[in-house]
Short mmCIF file of C-alpha atoms and ligand atoms in Angstrom, two decimals:
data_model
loop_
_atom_site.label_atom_id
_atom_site.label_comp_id
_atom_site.label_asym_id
_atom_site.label_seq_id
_atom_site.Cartn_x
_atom_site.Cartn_y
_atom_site.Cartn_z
CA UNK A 286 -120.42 10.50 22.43
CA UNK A 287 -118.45 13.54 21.33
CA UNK A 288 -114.70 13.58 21.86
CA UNK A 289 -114.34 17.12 23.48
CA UNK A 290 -109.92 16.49 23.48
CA UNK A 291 -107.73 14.50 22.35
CA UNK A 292 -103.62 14.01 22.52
CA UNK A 293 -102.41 13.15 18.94
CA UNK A 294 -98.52 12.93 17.27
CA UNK A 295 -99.87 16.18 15.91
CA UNK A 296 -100.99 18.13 18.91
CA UNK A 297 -103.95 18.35 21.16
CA UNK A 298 -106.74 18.09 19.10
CA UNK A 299 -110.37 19.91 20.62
CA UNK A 300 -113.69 20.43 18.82
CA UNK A 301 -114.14 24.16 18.79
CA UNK A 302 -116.96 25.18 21.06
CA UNK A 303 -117.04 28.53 20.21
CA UNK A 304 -118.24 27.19 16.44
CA UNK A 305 -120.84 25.04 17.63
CA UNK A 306 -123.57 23.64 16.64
CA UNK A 307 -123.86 25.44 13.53
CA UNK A 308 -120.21 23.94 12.57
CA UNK A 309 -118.27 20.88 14.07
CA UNK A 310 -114.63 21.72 13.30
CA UNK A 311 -111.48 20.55 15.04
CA UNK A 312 -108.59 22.52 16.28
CA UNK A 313 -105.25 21.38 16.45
CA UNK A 314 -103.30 23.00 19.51
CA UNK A 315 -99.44 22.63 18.37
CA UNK A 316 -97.51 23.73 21.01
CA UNK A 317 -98.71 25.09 24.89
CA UNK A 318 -99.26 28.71 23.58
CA UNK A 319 -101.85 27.93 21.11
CA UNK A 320 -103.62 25.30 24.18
CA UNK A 321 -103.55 28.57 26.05
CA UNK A 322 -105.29 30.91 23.86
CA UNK A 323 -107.61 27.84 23.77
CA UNK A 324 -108.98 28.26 27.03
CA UNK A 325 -109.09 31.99 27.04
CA UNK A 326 -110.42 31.82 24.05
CA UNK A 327 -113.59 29.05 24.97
CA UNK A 328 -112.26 26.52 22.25
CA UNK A 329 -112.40 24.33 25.07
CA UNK A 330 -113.98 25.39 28.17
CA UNK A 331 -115.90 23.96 31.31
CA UNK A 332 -113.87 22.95 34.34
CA UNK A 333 -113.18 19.72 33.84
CA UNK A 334 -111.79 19.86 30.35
CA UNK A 335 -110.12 23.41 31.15
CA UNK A 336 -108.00 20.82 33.27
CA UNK A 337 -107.58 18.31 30.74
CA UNK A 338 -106.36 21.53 28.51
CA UNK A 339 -104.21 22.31 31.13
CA UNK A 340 -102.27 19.15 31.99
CA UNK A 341 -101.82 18.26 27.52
CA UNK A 342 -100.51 21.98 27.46
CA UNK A 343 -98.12 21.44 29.93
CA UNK A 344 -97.11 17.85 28.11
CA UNK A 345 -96.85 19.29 24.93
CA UNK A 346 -94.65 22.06 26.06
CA UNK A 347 -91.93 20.00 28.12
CA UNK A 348 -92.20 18.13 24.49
CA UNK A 349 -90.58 21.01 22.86
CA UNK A 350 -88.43 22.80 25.20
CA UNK A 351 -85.36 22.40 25.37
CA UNK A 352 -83.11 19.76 27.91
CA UNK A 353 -80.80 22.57 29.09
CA UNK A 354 -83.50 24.15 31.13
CA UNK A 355 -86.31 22.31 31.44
CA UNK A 356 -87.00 23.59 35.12
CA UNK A 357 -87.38 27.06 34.37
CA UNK A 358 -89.54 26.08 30.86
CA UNK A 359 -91.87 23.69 33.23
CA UNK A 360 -91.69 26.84 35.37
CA UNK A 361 -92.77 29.23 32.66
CA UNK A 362 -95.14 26.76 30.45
CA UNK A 363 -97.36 26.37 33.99
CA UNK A 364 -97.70 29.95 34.84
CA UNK A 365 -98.67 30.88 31.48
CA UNK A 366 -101.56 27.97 31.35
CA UNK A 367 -102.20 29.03 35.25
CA UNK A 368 -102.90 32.71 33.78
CA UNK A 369 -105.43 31.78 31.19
CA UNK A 370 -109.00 31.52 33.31
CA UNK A 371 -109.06 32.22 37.33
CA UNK A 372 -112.32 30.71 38.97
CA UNK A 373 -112.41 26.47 37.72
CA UNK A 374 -110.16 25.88 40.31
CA UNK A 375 -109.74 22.43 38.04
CA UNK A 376 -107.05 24.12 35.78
CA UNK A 377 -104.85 24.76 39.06
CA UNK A 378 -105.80 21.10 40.35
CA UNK A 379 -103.94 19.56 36.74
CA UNK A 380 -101.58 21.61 36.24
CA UNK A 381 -100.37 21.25 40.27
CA UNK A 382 -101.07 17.30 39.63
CA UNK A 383 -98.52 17.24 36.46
CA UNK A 384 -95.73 19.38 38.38
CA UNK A 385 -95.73 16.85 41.03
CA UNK A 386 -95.49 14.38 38.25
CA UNK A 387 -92.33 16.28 36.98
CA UNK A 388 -90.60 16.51 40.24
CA UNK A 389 -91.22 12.80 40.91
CA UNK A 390 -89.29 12.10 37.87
CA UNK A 391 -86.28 14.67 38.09
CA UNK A 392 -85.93 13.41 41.93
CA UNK A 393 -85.32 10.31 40.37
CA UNK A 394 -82.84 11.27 38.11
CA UNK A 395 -85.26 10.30 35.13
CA UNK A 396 -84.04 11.36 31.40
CA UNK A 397 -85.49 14.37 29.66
CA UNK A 398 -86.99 11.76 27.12
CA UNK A 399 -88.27 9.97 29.89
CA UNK A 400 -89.96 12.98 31.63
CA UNK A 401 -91.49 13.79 28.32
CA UNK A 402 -93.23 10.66 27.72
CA UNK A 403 -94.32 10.23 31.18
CA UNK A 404 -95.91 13.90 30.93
CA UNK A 405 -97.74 12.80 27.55
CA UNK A 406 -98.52 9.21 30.01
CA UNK A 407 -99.87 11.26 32.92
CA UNK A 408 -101.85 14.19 30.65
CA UNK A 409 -103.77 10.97 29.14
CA UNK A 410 -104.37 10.03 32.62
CA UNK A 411 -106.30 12.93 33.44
CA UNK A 412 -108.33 12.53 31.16
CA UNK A 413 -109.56 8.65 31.15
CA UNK A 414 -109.75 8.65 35.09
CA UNK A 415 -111.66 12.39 34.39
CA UNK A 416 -114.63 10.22 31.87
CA UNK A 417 -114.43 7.68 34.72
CA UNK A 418 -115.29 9.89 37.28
CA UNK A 419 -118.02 11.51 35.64
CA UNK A 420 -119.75 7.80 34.91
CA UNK A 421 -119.43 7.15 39.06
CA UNK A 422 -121.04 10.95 39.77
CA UNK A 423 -124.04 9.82 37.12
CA UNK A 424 -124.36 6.63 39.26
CA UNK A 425 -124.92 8.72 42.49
CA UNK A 426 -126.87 11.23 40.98
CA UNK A 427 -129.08 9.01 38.95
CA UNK A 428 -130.52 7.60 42.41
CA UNK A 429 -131.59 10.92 43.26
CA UNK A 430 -133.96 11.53 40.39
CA UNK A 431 -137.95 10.48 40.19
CA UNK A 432 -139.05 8.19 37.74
CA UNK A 433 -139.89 10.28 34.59
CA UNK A 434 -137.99 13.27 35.90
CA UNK A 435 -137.73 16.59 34.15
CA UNK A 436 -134.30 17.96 34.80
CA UNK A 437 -133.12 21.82 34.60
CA UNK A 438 -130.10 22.63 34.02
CA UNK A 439 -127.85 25.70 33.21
CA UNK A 440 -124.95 25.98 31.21
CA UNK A 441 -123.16 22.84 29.72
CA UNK A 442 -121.88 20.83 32.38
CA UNK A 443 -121.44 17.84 29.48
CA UNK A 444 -119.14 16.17 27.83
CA UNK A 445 -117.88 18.98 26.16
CA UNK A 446 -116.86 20.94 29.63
CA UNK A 447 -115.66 17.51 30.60
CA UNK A 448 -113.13 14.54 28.96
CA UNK A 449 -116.54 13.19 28.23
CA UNK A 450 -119.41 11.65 30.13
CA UNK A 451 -120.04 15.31 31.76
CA UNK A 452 -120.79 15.45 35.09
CA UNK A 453 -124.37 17.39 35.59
CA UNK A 454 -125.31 15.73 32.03
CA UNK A 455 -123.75 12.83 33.27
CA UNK A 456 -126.08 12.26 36.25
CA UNK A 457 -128.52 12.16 33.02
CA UNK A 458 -127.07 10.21 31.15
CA UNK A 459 -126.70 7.81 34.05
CA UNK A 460 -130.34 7.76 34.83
CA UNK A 461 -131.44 7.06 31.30
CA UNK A 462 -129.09 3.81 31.04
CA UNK A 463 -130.54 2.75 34.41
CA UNK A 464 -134.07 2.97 32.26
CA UNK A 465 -135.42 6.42 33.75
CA UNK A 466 -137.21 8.34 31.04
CA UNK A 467 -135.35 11.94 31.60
CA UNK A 468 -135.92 14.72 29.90
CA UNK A 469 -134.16 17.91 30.06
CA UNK A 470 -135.01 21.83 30.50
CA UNK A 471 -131.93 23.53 29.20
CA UNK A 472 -131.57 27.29 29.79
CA UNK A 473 -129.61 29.10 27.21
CA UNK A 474 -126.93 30.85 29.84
CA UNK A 475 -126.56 34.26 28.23
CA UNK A 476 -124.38 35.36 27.03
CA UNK A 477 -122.31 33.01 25.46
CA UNK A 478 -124.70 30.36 25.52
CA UNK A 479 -123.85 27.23 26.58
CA UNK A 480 -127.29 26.10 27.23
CA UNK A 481 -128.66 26.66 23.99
CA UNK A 482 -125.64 26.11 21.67
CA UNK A 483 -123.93 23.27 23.26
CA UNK A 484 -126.26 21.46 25.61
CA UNK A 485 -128.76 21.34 23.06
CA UNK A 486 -126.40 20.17 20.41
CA UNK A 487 -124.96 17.41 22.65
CA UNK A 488 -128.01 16.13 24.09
CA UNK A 489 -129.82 16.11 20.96
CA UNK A 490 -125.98 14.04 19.81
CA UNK A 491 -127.20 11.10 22.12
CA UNK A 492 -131.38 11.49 21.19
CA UNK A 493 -131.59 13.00 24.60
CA UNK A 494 -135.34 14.68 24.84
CA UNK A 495 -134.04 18.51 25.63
CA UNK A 496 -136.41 21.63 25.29
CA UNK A 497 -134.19 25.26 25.38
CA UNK A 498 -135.85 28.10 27.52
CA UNK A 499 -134.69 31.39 27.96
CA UNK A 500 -132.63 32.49 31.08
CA UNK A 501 -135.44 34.69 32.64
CA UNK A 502 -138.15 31.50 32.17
CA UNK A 503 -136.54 29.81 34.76
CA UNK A 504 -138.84 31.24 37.28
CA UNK A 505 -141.97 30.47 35.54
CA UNK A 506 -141.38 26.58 34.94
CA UNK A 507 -139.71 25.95 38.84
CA UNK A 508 -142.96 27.52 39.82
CA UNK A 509 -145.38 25.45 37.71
CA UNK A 510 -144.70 22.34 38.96
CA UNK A 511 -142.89 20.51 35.84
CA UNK A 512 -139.31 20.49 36.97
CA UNK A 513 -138.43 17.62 39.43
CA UNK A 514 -135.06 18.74 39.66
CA UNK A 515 -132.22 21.14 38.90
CA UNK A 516 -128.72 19.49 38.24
CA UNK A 517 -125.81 21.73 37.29
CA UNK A 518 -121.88 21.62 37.37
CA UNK A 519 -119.43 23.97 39.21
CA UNK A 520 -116.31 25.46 39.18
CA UNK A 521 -115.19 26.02 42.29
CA UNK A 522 -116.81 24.79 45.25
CA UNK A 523 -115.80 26.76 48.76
CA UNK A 524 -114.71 24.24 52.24
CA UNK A 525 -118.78 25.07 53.20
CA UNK A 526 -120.51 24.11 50.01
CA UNK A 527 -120.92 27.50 47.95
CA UNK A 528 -120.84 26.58 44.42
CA UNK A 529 -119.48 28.80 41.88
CA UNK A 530 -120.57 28.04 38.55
CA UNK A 531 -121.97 30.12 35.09
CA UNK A 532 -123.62 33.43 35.42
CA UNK A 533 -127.04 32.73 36.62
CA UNK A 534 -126.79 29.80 38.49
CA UNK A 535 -127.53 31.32 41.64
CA UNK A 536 -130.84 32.80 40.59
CA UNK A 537 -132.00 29.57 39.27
CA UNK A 538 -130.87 27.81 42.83
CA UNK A 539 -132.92 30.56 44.59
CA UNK A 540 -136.02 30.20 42.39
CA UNK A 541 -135.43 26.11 42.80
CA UNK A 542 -135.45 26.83 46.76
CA UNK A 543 -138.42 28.83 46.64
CA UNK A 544 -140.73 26.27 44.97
CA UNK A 545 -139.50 23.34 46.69
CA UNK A 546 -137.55 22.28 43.55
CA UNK A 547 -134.28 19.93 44.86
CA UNK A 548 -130.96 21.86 43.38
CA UNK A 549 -128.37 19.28 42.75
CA UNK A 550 -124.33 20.25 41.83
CA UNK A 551 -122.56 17.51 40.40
CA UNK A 552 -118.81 17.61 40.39
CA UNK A 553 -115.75 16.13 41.16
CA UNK A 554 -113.66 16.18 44.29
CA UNK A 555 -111.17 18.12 42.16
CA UNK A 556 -113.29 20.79 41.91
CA UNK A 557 -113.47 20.96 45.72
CA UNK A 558 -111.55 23.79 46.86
CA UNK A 559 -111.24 23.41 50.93
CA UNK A 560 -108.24 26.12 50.91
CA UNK A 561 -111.38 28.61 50.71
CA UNK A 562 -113.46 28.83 53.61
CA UNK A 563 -116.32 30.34 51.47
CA UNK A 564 -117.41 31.04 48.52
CA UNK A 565 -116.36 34.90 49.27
CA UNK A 566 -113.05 33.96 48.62
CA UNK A 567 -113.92 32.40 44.94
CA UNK A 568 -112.31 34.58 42.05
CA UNK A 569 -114.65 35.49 39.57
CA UNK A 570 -113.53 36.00 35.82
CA UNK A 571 -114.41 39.16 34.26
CA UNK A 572 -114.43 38.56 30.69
CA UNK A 573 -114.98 41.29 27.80
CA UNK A 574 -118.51 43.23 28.09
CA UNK A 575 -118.77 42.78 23.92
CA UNK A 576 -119.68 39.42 24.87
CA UNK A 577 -122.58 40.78 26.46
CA UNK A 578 -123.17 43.82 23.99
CA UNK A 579 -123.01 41.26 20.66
CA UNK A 580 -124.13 38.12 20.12
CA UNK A 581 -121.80 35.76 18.23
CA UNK A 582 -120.50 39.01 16.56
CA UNK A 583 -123.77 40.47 16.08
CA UNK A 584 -124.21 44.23 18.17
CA UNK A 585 -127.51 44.02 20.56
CA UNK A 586 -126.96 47.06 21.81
CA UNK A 587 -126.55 51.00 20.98
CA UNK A 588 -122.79 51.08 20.04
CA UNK A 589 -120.36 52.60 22.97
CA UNK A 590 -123.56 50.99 25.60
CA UNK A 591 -121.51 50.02 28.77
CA UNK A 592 -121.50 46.63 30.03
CA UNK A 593 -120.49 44.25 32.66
CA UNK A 594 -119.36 40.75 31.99
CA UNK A 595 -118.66 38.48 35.48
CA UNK A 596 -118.92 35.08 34.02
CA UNK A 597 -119.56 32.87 36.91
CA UNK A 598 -121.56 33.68 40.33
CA UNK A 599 -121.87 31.70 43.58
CA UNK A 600 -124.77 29.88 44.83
CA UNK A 601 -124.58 29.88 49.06
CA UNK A 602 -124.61 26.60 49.96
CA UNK A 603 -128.04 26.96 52.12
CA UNK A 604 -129.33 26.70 48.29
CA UNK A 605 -127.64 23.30 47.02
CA UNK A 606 -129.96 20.25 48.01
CA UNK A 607 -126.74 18.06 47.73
CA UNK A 608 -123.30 18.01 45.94
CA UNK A 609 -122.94 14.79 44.37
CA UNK A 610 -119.11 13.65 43.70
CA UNK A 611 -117.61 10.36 42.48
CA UNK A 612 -117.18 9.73 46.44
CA UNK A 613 -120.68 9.59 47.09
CA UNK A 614 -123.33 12.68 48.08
CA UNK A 615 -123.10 15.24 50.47
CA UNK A 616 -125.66 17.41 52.18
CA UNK A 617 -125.17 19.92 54.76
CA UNK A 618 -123.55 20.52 56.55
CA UNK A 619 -120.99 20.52 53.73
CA UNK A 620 -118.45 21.91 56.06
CA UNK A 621 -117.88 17.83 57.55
CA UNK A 622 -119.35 16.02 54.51
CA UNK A 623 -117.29 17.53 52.14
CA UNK A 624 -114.22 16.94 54.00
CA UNK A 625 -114.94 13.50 54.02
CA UNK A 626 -115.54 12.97 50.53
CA UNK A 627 -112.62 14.80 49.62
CA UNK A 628 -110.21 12.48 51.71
CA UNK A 629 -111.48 9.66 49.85
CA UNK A 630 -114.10 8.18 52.10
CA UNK A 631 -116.85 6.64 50.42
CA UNK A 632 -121.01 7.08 51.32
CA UNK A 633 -120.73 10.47 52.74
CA UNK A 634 -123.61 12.35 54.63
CA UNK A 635 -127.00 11.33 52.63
O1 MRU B 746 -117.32 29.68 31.07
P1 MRU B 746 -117.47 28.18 30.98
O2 MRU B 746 -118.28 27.74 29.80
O3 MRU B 746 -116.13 27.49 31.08
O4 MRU B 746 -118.30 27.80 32.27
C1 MRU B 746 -118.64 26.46 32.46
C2 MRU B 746 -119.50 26.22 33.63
O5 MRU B 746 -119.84 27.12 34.37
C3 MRU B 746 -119.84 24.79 33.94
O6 MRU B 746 -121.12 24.70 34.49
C4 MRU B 746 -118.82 24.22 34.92
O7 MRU B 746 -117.51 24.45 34.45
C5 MRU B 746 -119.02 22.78 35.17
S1 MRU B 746 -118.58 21.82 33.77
C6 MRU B 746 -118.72 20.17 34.15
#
């Protein structure tokens, strides 16, 4: 399986996603500025491995700042990382989890070469315990599949938006070792095309059976009959169950509704967000409208055309079928089950 990240002596090492599939090149992040632009920049991108980004920026910064004041650097490095991408609530989760990590040690008086290697330590953590995670949400989410299943999905919720494993690809790759014959629908998730450039690619990595459809033939397959279920990812999930996740999600959960079609989000509890009552309170990223006016660099429409970019959408949770976490699966109402989940209790709500 591809190795979306890596911590190396020379830096923090990610395939570049916005190159893919036509090249498979490697970037090598140096210090927490360049990790930055790599997240704003969808070098790395997805929620989980935004917060794998996030916690190795924040280790390789307190690497090379200087003792004197390391508070105000950790200070500084973790705003800057905090400031890259607003709605995977993920990034917030890691880089939160590695200042407690950093207070832990100065409370105990630990040396600045100790709090650097325990930052590297605890940045590796996220992401082995992340690939873990995302093998226990396949396990739960494999049970929910039909024999021979045909699975749509949207976006890249793989293991490129993950440490690896991925979480709504997970669920299929979880079903296929347990001997189910999946096979997956991917739609291409305009407009920077996740779907098409990196599901595809990854799938097709592992001999996955994938066929690519268009965003706007969603409608047409969910209503003929062929698609046993939708999984996706998230980035945010709201204290009642509204997902946010890519741009077009929540069409494709209303389409899934309408023809009976089961819409599964796959995620982990650190994606819960139960500081938002609902999904109204998400943030959604507005990213530049040339992504939506040119494709990979190439104009599709009149020059000075006027367009609108919100990357991510939110899917009310009288939509989602269940959320399956590493905890177990919730249904609604999410409002108690995902509570429970969340505080570590196992076998939620089924
Ligand atoms: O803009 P992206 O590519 O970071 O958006 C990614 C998604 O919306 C994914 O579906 C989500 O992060 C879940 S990834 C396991």
């Amino acid at each position: 399986m591809v190795k979306t990240i890596e911590w190396t002596p020379e830096g923090v090492v990610m395939i570049d996603q916005t190159r893919l599939p036509t090249e498979e090149t490697y970037v090598t992040c140096k210090n927490y500025l360049e990790v930055a632009g790599a997240i704003r920049g969808m070098i790395i991108r997805g929620a989980p491995a935004i917060g794998v980004a996030a916690a190795m920026g924040v280790a390789i910064g307190i690497q090379q700042a200087a003792s004197e004041d390391l508070d105000a650097r950790m200070e500084e490095i973790c705003s800057v990382l905090a400031g890259t991408r607003p709605t995977a609530v993920n990034l917030f989760w890691a880089i939160e989890r590695m200042k407690r990590r950093y207070r832990e040690l100065r409370s105990v008086g630990a040396s600045v070469t100790a709090i650097r290697n325990e930052l590297v330590t605890e940045a590796e953590r996220v992401l082995e315990e992340d690939i873990a995670i995302n093998q226990s949400i396949g396990r739960h989410g494999a049970e929910l599949l039909p024999a021979n299943a045909q699975v749509m999905t949207h976006c890249n919720a793989g293991a490129l938006a993950t440490g690896g494993y991925g979480t709504a690809l997970g669920v299929i790759r979880a079903a296929i070792e347990s001997g189910n014959s999946v096979s997956v629908l991917a739609n291409e998730t305009r407009p920077f095309l996740q779907g098409a450039r990196l599901t595809v690619w990854e799938l097709q990595q592992d001999s996955i059976p994938v066929t690519l459809l268009t965003d706007n033939m969603a409608g047409h397959l969910l209503h003929s009959g062929k698609v046993s279920a939708v999984v996706v990812g998230a980035d945010r999930i709201a204290g009642n169950g509204d997902v946010a996740n890519k741009i077009g999600t929540y069409p494709v959960a209303v389409l899934a509704k309408e023809n009976g079609v089961p819409f599964y989000v796959a995620a982990p509890i650190s994606t819960l967000d139960l500081s938002l009552a609902s999904g109204e309170d998400i943030p959604i990223e507005e990213r530049n409208p040339a992504e939506v006016t040119e494709l990979q660099g190439v104009a599709v429409a009149p020059p000075g055309t006027t367009a609108m970019h919100p990357a991510f959408d939110v899917t009310p949770n009288r939509y989602v079928s269940a959320i399956i976490t590493e905890h177990g699966v919730a249904r609604a109402p999410y409002v108690e089950s995902l509570r429970k989940l969340a505080s570590g209790r196992t076998n939620a709500a089924s």
